Amino acid sequence: MTNQIPNIIIGRLPLYLRALIRLEKDGYTYASSRELGRMLDISAAQIRKDLSHFGELGKRGKGYEIDFLICKLNEILHTDNVWKIIVLGAGDLGSGLARYKGFVNRGFQVSAIFDVDPDKIGKMIGDLQVKDIKDLAVYVKENQIQIAILAIPAEFSQNIIDELVSAGITAILNYAPIYLKAPDGVRIEHIDPSVHLQKLSYFLK
Amino acid sequence: MTNQIPNIIIGRLPLYLRALIRLEKDGYTYASSRELGRMLDISAAQIRKDLSHFGELGKRGKGYEIDFLICKLNEILHTDNVWKIIVLGAGDLGSGLARYKGFVNRGFQVSAIFDVDPDKIGKMIGDLQVKDIKDLAVYVKENQIQIAILAIPAEFSQNIIDELVSAGITAILNYAPIYLKAPDGVRIEHIDPSVHLQKLSYFLK
């Protein structure tokens, strides 16, 4: 059944989860769809409709119990466990991601970082020692890694995808400024700061 | 009139623009809402409805003329000119952003990068020399900068916002894993890789 839920709804669930975590930190117990809507610039009706796909999650008159909904959303998004992920590319961006503190309690942990550059291989980045990309396939298989972050130059990104996929990677988060074609059964998300900047420039004169 | 358009629609326009640029590069002249919808996982009806807020942009039976719609969207998003933007923080992430090639032809150009660290100030990152954050206010005013990217540790991010705003910044793209409160008249967008990873992990087992 859940396979039928449109991607656009799935894409909003992590935003709901993030807003709920913020409310929980601020000491709230219940959240109404109206409050969530105000935080997220999404209509309350839309939020109620989105969440109704996953059962009766709210209580009439009280709203959503924050703890419960966080738990439920983590279950739905499969972040009730921690996914080990790998970073490809130990340049500026990859190093930043290997040290990034924003994965804690969100369901992800960078477990290895890879590069092709002999000057970078063996170097420590935070707690991680940069590995040779030659060892990628073995590492991915042994550690049953499914998610990779691409932080390599755009011109090399498409080529590495086949290698990643044949090693067992099925989900890719791409930071390079290039649109990558995903082979069957593989999903790719893009981090594109220009898209965010354009949402800001709309409001500027 | 355009002020009335819901943020959620504004947020989709950069995605339409990016898809159109991709189609144009691939040699297409016209795009239907159905094709765009397939590329973006958004329904064709939604796309037509979103774009209809800005006039009659498509031709019945032919779809949208790609060149024209790119031009129109750039006009709407105010990216028909190049915005000079600044990066705060010359660590891994800030350095990566200063060298990032994905702003070209998207309406933005990093014109300066700032840090507090004496070891980083004066260092070259690509074509840019890291400036002392003390010179921020003067630089922002002289160059009429309105947009800043924050790539500094989370614990310093909220504090720097007042400084940025009093210098004249009204739009902020934040890379730090922290929710920042925007003062009146200031907009903040967050780059949050965990949100994208959760969209991916939903589909994993």
Coordinates of C-alpha atoms in Angstrom, one line a residue:
Chain A
M1 CA 0.0 0.0 0.0
T2 CA 2.7 2.5 1.0
N3 CA 4.3 2.1 -2.4
Q4 CA 1.3 3.9 -3.9
I5 CA 1.9 7.1 -2.0
P6 CA 3.1 9.9 -4.3
N7 CA 6.7 10.9 -4.1
I8 CA 5.7 14.5 -3.5
I9 CA 4.1 13.4 -0.2
I10 CA 7.1 11.3 0.8
G11 CA 9.2 14.3 0.1
R12 CA 7.3 16.3 2.7
L13 CA 7.5 13.8 5.5
P14 CA 11.2 14.6 6.4
L15 CA 10.1 18.3 6.7
Y16 CA 7.3 17.3 9.1
L17 CA 9.8 15.2 11.1
R18 CA 12.3 18.0 11.3
A19 CA 9.6 20.5 12.5
L20 CA 8.4 18.0 15.1
I21 CA 11.9 17.5 16.4
R22 CA 12.3 21.2 16.7
L23 CA 8.9 21.5 18.6
E24 CA 9.9 18.6 20.9
K25 CA 13.2 20.4 21.7
D26 CA 11.3 23.5 22.6
G27 CA 9.3 21.5 25.1
Y28 CA 6.0 21.0 23.3
T29 CA 3.9 17.8 23.7
Y30 CA 1.3 18.3 21.0
A31 CA 1.4 20.0 17.6
S32 CA -1.6 21.0 15.5
S33 CA -1.5 20.8 11.7
R34 CA -2.0 24.6 11.8
E35 CA 1.2 25.1 13.9
L36 CA 3.2 22.7 11.6
G37 CA 1.7 24.5 8.6
R38 CA 2.8 27.9 9.8
M39 CA 6.3 26.6 10.5
L40 CA 6.6 25.0 7.0
D41 CA 4.5 27.3 4.8
I42 CA 2.3 24.3 3.9
S43 CA -1.5 24.4 4.4
A44 CA -2.9 22.6 7.5
A45 CA -5.3 20.7 5.2
Q46 CA -2.4 19.4 3.1
I47 CA -0.5 18.2 6.2
R48 CA -3.6 16.4 7.6
K49 CA -4.2 14.8 4.2
D50 CA -0.5 13.8 3.8
L51 CA -0.4 12.2 7.2
S52 CA -3.8 10.5 6.9
H53 CA -2.1 8.1 4.3
F54 CA -0.4 6.4 7.3
G55 CA -3.4 5.9 9.6
E56 CA -5.2 7.9 12.2
L57 CA -2.1 9.7 13.7
G58 CA -3.8 12.7 15.3
K59 CA -6.4 13.2 18.0
R60 CA -9.4 15.4 17.2
G61 CA -9.1 18.7 19.2
K62 CA -5.6 17.9 20.5
G63 CA -3.5 17.6 17.3
Y64 CA -0.6 15.2 16.9
E65 CA 1.3 13.8 19.9
I66 CA 4.8 14.9 19.0
D67 CA 6.7 11.9 20.5
F68 CA 4.4 9.5 18.8
L69 CA 4.5 11.2 15.4
I70 CA 8.3 11.5 15.5
C71 CA 8.5 7.8 16.2
K72 CA 5.9 6.9 13.5
L73 CA 7.6 9.1 10.9
N74 CA 11.0 7.6 11.6
E75 CA 9.4 4.2 11.2
I76 CA 7.9 5.2 7.8
L77 CA 11.1 6.8 6.6
H78 CA 13.2 3.9 7.9
T79 CA 15.2 6.1 10.1
D80 CA 14.3 4.3 13.3
N81 CA 17.8 2.7 12.8
V82 CA 21.0 4.3 11.8
W83 CA 22.1 3.9 8.2
K84 CA 25.8 3.7 7.6
I85 CA 26.6 5.8 4.5
I86 CA 29.7 6.6 2.5
V87 CA 31.1 9.8 1.0
L88 CA 32.8 9.8 -2.3
G89 CA 35.3 12.5 -2.7
A90 CA 37.6 13.9 0.0
G91 CA 37.8 17.4 -1.3
D92 CA 36.4 20.4 0.5
L93 CA 32.8 19.4 0.2
G94 CA 33.4 15.7 1.0
S95 CA 35.6 16.7 4.0
G96 CA 32.8 19.0 5.2
L97 CA 30.3 16.2 4.9
A98 CA 32.5 13.6 6.7
R99 CA 32.7 16.1 9.7
Y100 CA 29.1 17.3 9.4
K101 CA 27.2 17.2 12.7
G102 CA 23.7 17.3 11.2
F103 CA 23.4 13.5 10.7
V104 CA 23.2 12.7 14.4
N105 CA 19.8 11.6 15.5
R106 CA 18.5 11.9 11.9
G107 CA 19.2 8.3 11.0
F108 CA 22.5 8.4 9.2
Q109 CA 26.2 8.1 10.0
V110 CA 29.1 8.6 7.6
S111 CA 31.2 5.4 8.0
A112 CA 33.8 5.9 5.3
I113 CA 35.1 8.4 2.8
F114 CA 36.8 7.5 -0.4
D115 CA 39.0 9.3 -3.0
V116 CA 41.2 8.5 -6.0
D117 CA 43.9 11.0 -5.1
P118 CA 47.0 9.4 -3.5
D119 CA 47.7 12.7 -1.6
K120 CA 44.3 12.4 0.1
I121 CA 44.2 8.6 0.7
G122 CA 45.2 7.8 4.2
K123 CA 44.6 11.3 5.5
M124 CA 42.4 11.7 8.6
I125 CA 39.2 13.7 8.3
G126 CA 37.7 13.9 11.7
D127 CA 37.6 10.2 12.9
L128 CA 37.8 8.8 9.4
Q129 CA 40.8 7.8 7.3
V130 CA 40.3 8.5 3.6
K131 CA 40.1 5.2 1.8
D132 CA 41.3 4.3 -1.7
I133 CA 38.4 4.2 -4.1
K134 CA 39.7 0.8 -5.3
D135 CA 38.5 -0.7 -2.0
L136 CA 35.0 0.7 -2.5
A137 CA 33.2 -2.4 -3.8
V138 CA 34.6 -4.7 -1.1
Y139 CA 33.8 -2.1 1.6
V140 CA 30.2 -1.6 0.4
K141 CA 29.6 -5.3 0.2
E142 CA 31.1 -6.2 3.6
N143 CA 29.3 -3.4 5.3
Q144 CA 26.1 -3.7 3.4
I145 CA 26.1 0.0 2.5
Q146 CA 23.1 1.1 0.4
I147 CA 23.5 4.9 0.5
A148 CA 26.3 7.0 -0.9
I149 CA 26.9 10.8 -1.1
L150 CA 28.7 12.0 -4.2
A151 CA 31.0 15.0 -3.6
I152 CA 33.3 14.6 -6.6
P153 CA 33.7 16.9 -9.6
A154 CA 30.7 16.9 -11.9
E155 CA 32.6 15.5 -14.9
F156 CA 33.4 12.2 -13.0
S157 CA 30.0 11.8 -11.3
Q158 CA 28.1 9.9 -14.0
N159 CA 30.9 7.5 -14.5
I160 CA 31.2 6.5 -10.9
I161 CA 27.5 5.6 -10.7
D162 CA 27.9 2.3 -12.5
E163 CA 30.6 1.3 -10.1
L164 CA 28.6 2.3 -7.1
V165 CA 25.5 0.4 -8.3
S166 CA 27.4 -2.8 -9.1
A167 CA 28.8 -2.7 -5.6
G168 CA 25.3 -2.5 -4.1
I169 CA 24.5 1.2 -3.7
T170 CA 20.8 1.9 -4.5
A171 CA 20.5 5.5 -3.1
I172 CA 22.7 8.4 -4.0
L173 CA 22.8 12.0 -2.8
N174 CA 24.6 14.1 -5.3
Y175 CA 26.3 17.4 -4.5
A176 CA 27.9 17.9 -7.9
P177 CA 26.2 20.5 -10.2
I178 CA 25.2 18.0 -12.8
Y179 CA 22.0 16.1 -13.4
L180 CA 22.7 12.3 -13.1
K181 CA 20.7 9.6 -14.8
A182 CA 19.8 6.9 -12.4
P183 CA 19.9 3.2 -13.5
D184 CA 16.8 1.1 -12.8
G185 CA 16.2 0.5 -9.2
V186 CA 18.5 3.4 -8.1
R187 CA 17.3 6.7 -6.7
I188 CA 19.2 9.9 -6.9
E189 CA 18.6 13.1 -4.9
H190 CA 20.4 16.4 -5.8
I191 CA 21.6 19.1 -3.4
D192 CA 21.3 22.2 -5.5
P193 CA 22.0 25.5 -3.7
S194 CA 20.9 27.5 -6.7
V195 CA 17.3 26.2 -6.3
H196 CA 17.3 27.5 -2.7
L197 CA 18.9 30.8 -3.7
Q198 CA 16.2 31.3 -6.4
K199 CA 13.5 30.8 -3.8
L200 CA 15.2 33.7 -1.9
S201 CA 15.8 35.9 -4.9
Y202 CA 12.2 35.8 -5.9
F203 CA 11.5 38.0 -2.8
L204 CA 14.3 40.4 -3.5
K205 CA 14.3 43.5 -5.7
Chain B
M1 CA -0.4 40.5 -7.2
T2 CA 2.7 38.1 -7.3
N3 CA 3.1 38.7 -3.5
Q4 CA -0.1 36.7 -3.0
I5 CA 1.3 33.5 -4.6
P6 CA 1.8 30.8 -2.0
N7 CA 5.4 30.0 -1.0
I8 CA 5.0 26.4 -1.9
I9 CA 4.4 27.4 -5.5
I10 CA 7.4 29.8 -5.5
G11 CA 9.4 26.9 -4.2
R12 CA 8.6 24.8 -7.2
L13 CA 9.5 27.4 -9.9
P14 CA 13.3 26.8 -9.5
L15 CA 12.7 23.1 -10.1
Y16 CA 10.7 23.9 -13.3
L17 CA 13.5 26.2 -14.4
R18 CA 16.2 23.6 -13.8
A19 CA 14.2 20.9 -15.7
L20 CA 13.7 23.3 -18.6
I21 CA 17.4 24.2 -18.8
R22 CA 18.1 20.5 -18.9
L23 CA 15.6 19.9 -21.8
E24 CA 17.0 22.9 -23.6
K25 CA 20.5 21.5 -23.3
D26 CA 19.2 18.2 -24.7
G27 CA 18.0 20.1 -27.8
Y28 CA 14.2 20.3 -27.1
T29 CA 12.2 23.4 -28.2
Y30 CA 8.9 22.6 -26.5
A31 CA 8.0 20.9 -23.2
S32 CA 4.6 19.7 -22.1
S33 CA 3.5 19.8 -18.5
R34 CA 3.3 16.0 -18.7
E35 CA 7.0 15.7 -19.6
L36 CA 8.0 18.2 -16.9
G37 CA 5.8 16.3 -14.5
R38 CA 7.5 13.0 -15.3
M39 CA 10.9 14.6 -14.8
L40 CA 10.0 16.1 -11.5
D41 CA 7.4 13.7 -10.0
I42 CA 4.8 16.5 -9.9
S43 CA 1.5 16.1 -11.6
A44 CA 1.0 17.8 -14.9
A45 CA -2.2 19.5 -13.6
Q46 CA -0.2 21.0 -10.7
I47 CA 2.5 22.4 -13.0
R48 CA -0.1 24.0 -15.3
K49 CA -1.9 25.4 -12.3
D50 CA 1.3 26.8 -10.8
L51 CA 2.4 28.4 -14.0
S52 CA -1.0 29.9 -14.8
H53 CA -0.5 32.3 -11.9
F54 CA 2.0 34.1 -14.1
G55 CA -0.1 34.4 -17.2
E56 CA -0.8 32.3 -20.3
L57 CA 2.7 30.8 -20.7
G58 CA 1.9 27.7 -22.7
K59 CA 0.3 27.0 -26.1
R60 CA -2.6 24.6 -26.3
G61 CA -1.5 21.4 -28.0
K62 CA 2.2 22.4 -28.2
G63 CA 3.1 22.9 -24.5
Y64 CA 5.6 25.5 -23.2
E65 CA 8.2 27.0 -25.5
I66 CA 11.3 26.2 -23.5
D67 CA 13.4 29.3 -24.3
F68 CA 10.5 31.6 -23.5
L69 CA 9.5 29.9 -20.3
I70 CA 13.2 29.9 -19.1
C71 CA 13.3 33.6 -19.8
K72 CA 10.0 34.2 -18.0
L73 CA 10.9 32.1 -15.0
N74 CA 14.3 33.9 -14.7
E75 CA 12.3 37.2 -14.8
I76 CA 9.9 36.0 -12.1
L77 CA 12.7 34.6 -9.8
H78 CA 14.8 37.7 -10.5
T79 CA 17.6 35.7 -11.8
D80 CA 17.7 37.5 -15.2
N81 CA 20.6 39.3 -13.6
V82 CA 23.5 37.9 -11.6
W83 CA 23.3 38.4 -7.9
K84 CA 26.6 38.9 -6.1
I85 CA 26.6 36.7 -3.0
I86 CA 29.0 36.2 -0.1
V87 CA 30.0 33.1 1.8
L88 CA 30.6 33.2 5.6
G89 CA 33.1 30.7 6.8
A90 CA 36.2 29.5 4.9
G91 CA 36.2 26.0 6.3
D92 CA 35.7 22.9 4.2
L93 CA 32.1 23.7 3.3
G94 CA 32.7 27.4 2.7
S95 CA 35.7 26.6 0.5
G96 CA 33.7 24.1 -1.5
L97 CA 31.0 26.7 -2.0
A98 CA 33.5 29.4 -3.0
R99 CA 34.8 27.0 -5.7
Y100 CA 31.4 25.6 -6.6
K101 CA 30.6 25.6 -10.3
G102 CA 26.9 25.2 -10.0
F103 CA 26.1 28.9 -9.7
V104 CA 27.1 29.7 -13.3
N105 CA 24.0 30.6 -15.4
R106 CA 21.7 30.2 -12.4
G107 CA 21.8 33.8 -11.4
F108 CA 24.4 33.9 -8.7
Q109 CA 28.1 34.5 -8.2
V110 CA 30.2 34.3 -5.0
S111 CA 32.0 37.6 -4.8
A112 CA 33.6 37.3 -1.4
I113 CA 34.3 34.8 1.4
F114 CA 34.8 35.8 5.1
D115 CA 36.2 34.1 8.2
V116 CA 37.3 35.0 11.7
D117 CA 40.3 32.7 11.8
P118 CA 43.6 34.6 11.3
D119 CA 45.1 31.5 9.7
K120 CA 42.4 31.5 7.0
I121 CA 42.2 35.3 6.4
G122 CA 44.3 36.2 3.3
K123 CA 44.4 32.7 2.0
M124 CA 43.3 32.1 -1.6
I125 CA 40.3 29.9 -2.4
G126 CA 39.9 29.7 -6.1
D127 CA 40.0 33.3 -7.3
L128 CA 38.9 34.7 -3.9
Q129 CA 41.1 35.9 -1.1
V130 CA 39.5 35.1 2.3
K131 CA 38.5 38.4 4.0
D132 CA 38.4 39.3 7.6
I133 CA 34.8 39.2 9.0
K134 CA 35.5 42.6 10.5
D135 CA 35.2 44.0 7.0
L136 CA 31.9 42.4 6.3
A137 CA 29.6 45.4 7.0
V138 CA 31.6 47.7 4.8
Y139 CA 31.8 45.2 2.0
V140 CA 28.1 44.3 2.0
K141 CA 27.2 48.0 1.9
E142 CA 29.6 49.0 -0.8
N143 CA 28.7 46.1 -3.0
Q144 CA 25.0 46.2 -2.1
I145 CA 25.0 42.5 -1.3
Q146 CA 21.6 41.1 -0.2
I147 CA 22.3 37.4 -0.1
A148 CA 24.7 35.5 2.2
I149 CA 25.5 31.8 2.5
L150 CA 26.3 30.6 6.0
A151 CA 28.9 27.9 6.3
I152 CA 30.1 28.4 9.9
P153 CA 29.6 26.1 12.8
A154 CA 26.1 25.8 14.1
E155 CA 26.9 27.3 17.5
F156 CA 27.9 30.7 15.9
S157 CA 25.2 30.9 13.2
Q158 CA 22.4 32.6 15.2
N159 CA 24.7 35.2 16.5
I160 CA 26.1 36.3 13.2
I161 CA 22.6 36.8 11.8
D162 CA 22.1 40.2 13.5
E163 CA 25.4 41.4 12.1
L164 CA 24.5 40.3 8.6
V165 CA 21.1 41.9 8.8
S166 CA 22.3 45.2 10.1
A167 CA 24.8 45.2 7.3
G168 CA 22.0 44.9 4.7
I169 CA 21.6 41.1 4.1
T170 CA 18.0 40.1 3.7
A171 CA 18.3 36.6 2.4
I172 CA 20.4 33.7 3.9
L173 CA 21.1 30.2 2.8
N174 CA 22.2 28.2 5.9
Y175 CA 24.3 25.1 5.6
A176 CA 24.8 24.6 9.4
P177 CA 22.7 21.9 11.0
I178 CA 20.7 24.3 13.2
Y179 CA 17.3 26.0 12.8
L180 CA 17.8 29.7 12.6
K181 CA 15.2 32.3 13.5
A182 CA 14.9 35.0 10.9
P183 CA 14.3 38.6 12.0
D184 CA 11.4 40.5 10.3
G185 CA 12.1 41.1 6.7
V186 CA 14.7 38.4 6.4
R187 CA 14.3 35.1 4.7
I188 CA 16.3 32.0 5.5
E189 CA 16.6 28.8 3.6
H190 CA 18.2 25.6 5.0
I191 CA 20.4 23.1 3.2
D192 CA 19.7 19.9 5.1
P193 CA 21.2 16.7 3.6
S194 CA 19.3 14.6 6.2
V195 CA 16.0 15.6 4.6
H196 CA 17.2 14.4 1.2
L197 CA 18.6 11.2 2.7
Q198 CA 15.3 10.4 4.4
K199 CA 13.5 10.7 1.1
L200 CA 15.9 8.0 -0.1
S201 CA 15.8 5.8 2.9
Y202 CA 12.0 5.6 2.7
F203 CA 12.5 3.4 -0.4
L204 CA 15.1 1.2 1.2
K205 CA 14.7 -1.9 3.3

